[in-house]
XYZ file of N, CA and C in Angstrom:
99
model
N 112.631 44.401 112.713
C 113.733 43.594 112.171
C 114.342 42.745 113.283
N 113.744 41.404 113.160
C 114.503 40.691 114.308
C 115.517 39.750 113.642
N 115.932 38.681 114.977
C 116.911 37.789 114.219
C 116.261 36.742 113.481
N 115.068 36.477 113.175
C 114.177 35.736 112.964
C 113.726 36.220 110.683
N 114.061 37.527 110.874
C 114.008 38.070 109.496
C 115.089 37.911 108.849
N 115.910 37.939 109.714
C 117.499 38.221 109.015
C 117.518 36.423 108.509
N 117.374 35.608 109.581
C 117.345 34.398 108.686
C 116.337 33.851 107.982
N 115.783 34.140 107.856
C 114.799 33.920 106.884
C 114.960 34.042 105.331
N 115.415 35.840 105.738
C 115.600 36.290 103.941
C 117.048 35.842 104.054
N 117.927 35.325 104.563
C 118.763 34.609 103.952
C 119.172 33.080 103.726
N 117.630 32.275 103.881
C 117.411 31.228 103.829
C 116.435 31.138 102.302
N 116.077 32.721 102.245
C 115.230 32.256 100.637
C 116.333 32.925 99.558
N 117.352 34.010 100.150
C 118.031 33.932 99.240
C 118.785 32.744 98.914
N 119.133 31.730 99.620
C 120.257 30.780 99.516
C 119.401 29.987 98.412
N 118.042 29.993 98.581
C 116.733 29.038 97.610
C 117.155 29.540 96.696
N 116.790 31.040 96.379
C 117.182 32.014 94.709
C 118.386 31.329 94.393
N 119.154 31.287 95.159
C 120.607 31.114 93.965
C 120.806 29.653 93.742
N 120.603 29.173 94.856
C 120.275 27.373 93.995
C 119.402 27.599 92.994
N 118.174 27.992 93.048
C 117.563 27.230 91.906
C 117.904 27.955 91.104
N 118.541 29.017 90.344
C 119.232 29.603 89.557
C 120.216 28.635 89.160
N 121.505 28.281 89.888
C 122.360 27.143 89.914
C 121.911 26.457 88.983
N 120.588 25.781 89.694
C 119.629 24.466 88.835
C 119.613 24.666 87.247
N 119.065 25.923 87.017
C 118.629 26.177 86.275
C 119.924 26.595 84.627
N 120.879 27.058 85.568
C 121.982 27.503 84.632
C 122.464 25.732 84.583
N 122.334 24.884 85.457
C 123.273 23.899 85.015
C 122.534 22.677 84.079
N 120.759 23.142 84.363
C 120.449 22.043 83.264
C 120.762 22.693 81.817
N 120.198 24.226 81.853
C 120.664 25.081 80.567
C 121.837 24.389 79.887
N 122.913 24.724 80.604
C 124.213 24.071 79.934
C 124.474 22.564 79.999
N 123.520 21.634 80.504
C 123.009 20.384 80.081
C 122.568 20.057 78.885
N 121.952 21.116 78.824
C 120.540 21.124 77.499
C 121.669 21.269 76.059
N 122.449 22.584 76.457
C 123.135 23.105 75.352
C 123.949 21.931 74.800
N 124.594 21.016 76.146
C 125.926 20.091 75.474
C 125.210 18.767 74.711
N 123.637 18.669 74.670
C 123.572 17.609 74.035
C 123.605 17.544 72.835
């Protein structure tokens, strides 16, 4: 476990929750048309 892991998996978590983001905000794009 270096410092090299630690940012990493919190450079793909930051990916997960954007594209989640993405995903909830076209959803509720989709819904308001």
């Amino acid at each position: 476990m270096g410092h090299r892991d630690v940012v990493s998996n919190s450079f793909l978590a930051l990916i997960a929750a954007g594209l989640v983001l993405l995903c909830l905000s076209l959803l509720a794009f989709a819904y308001t048309l």
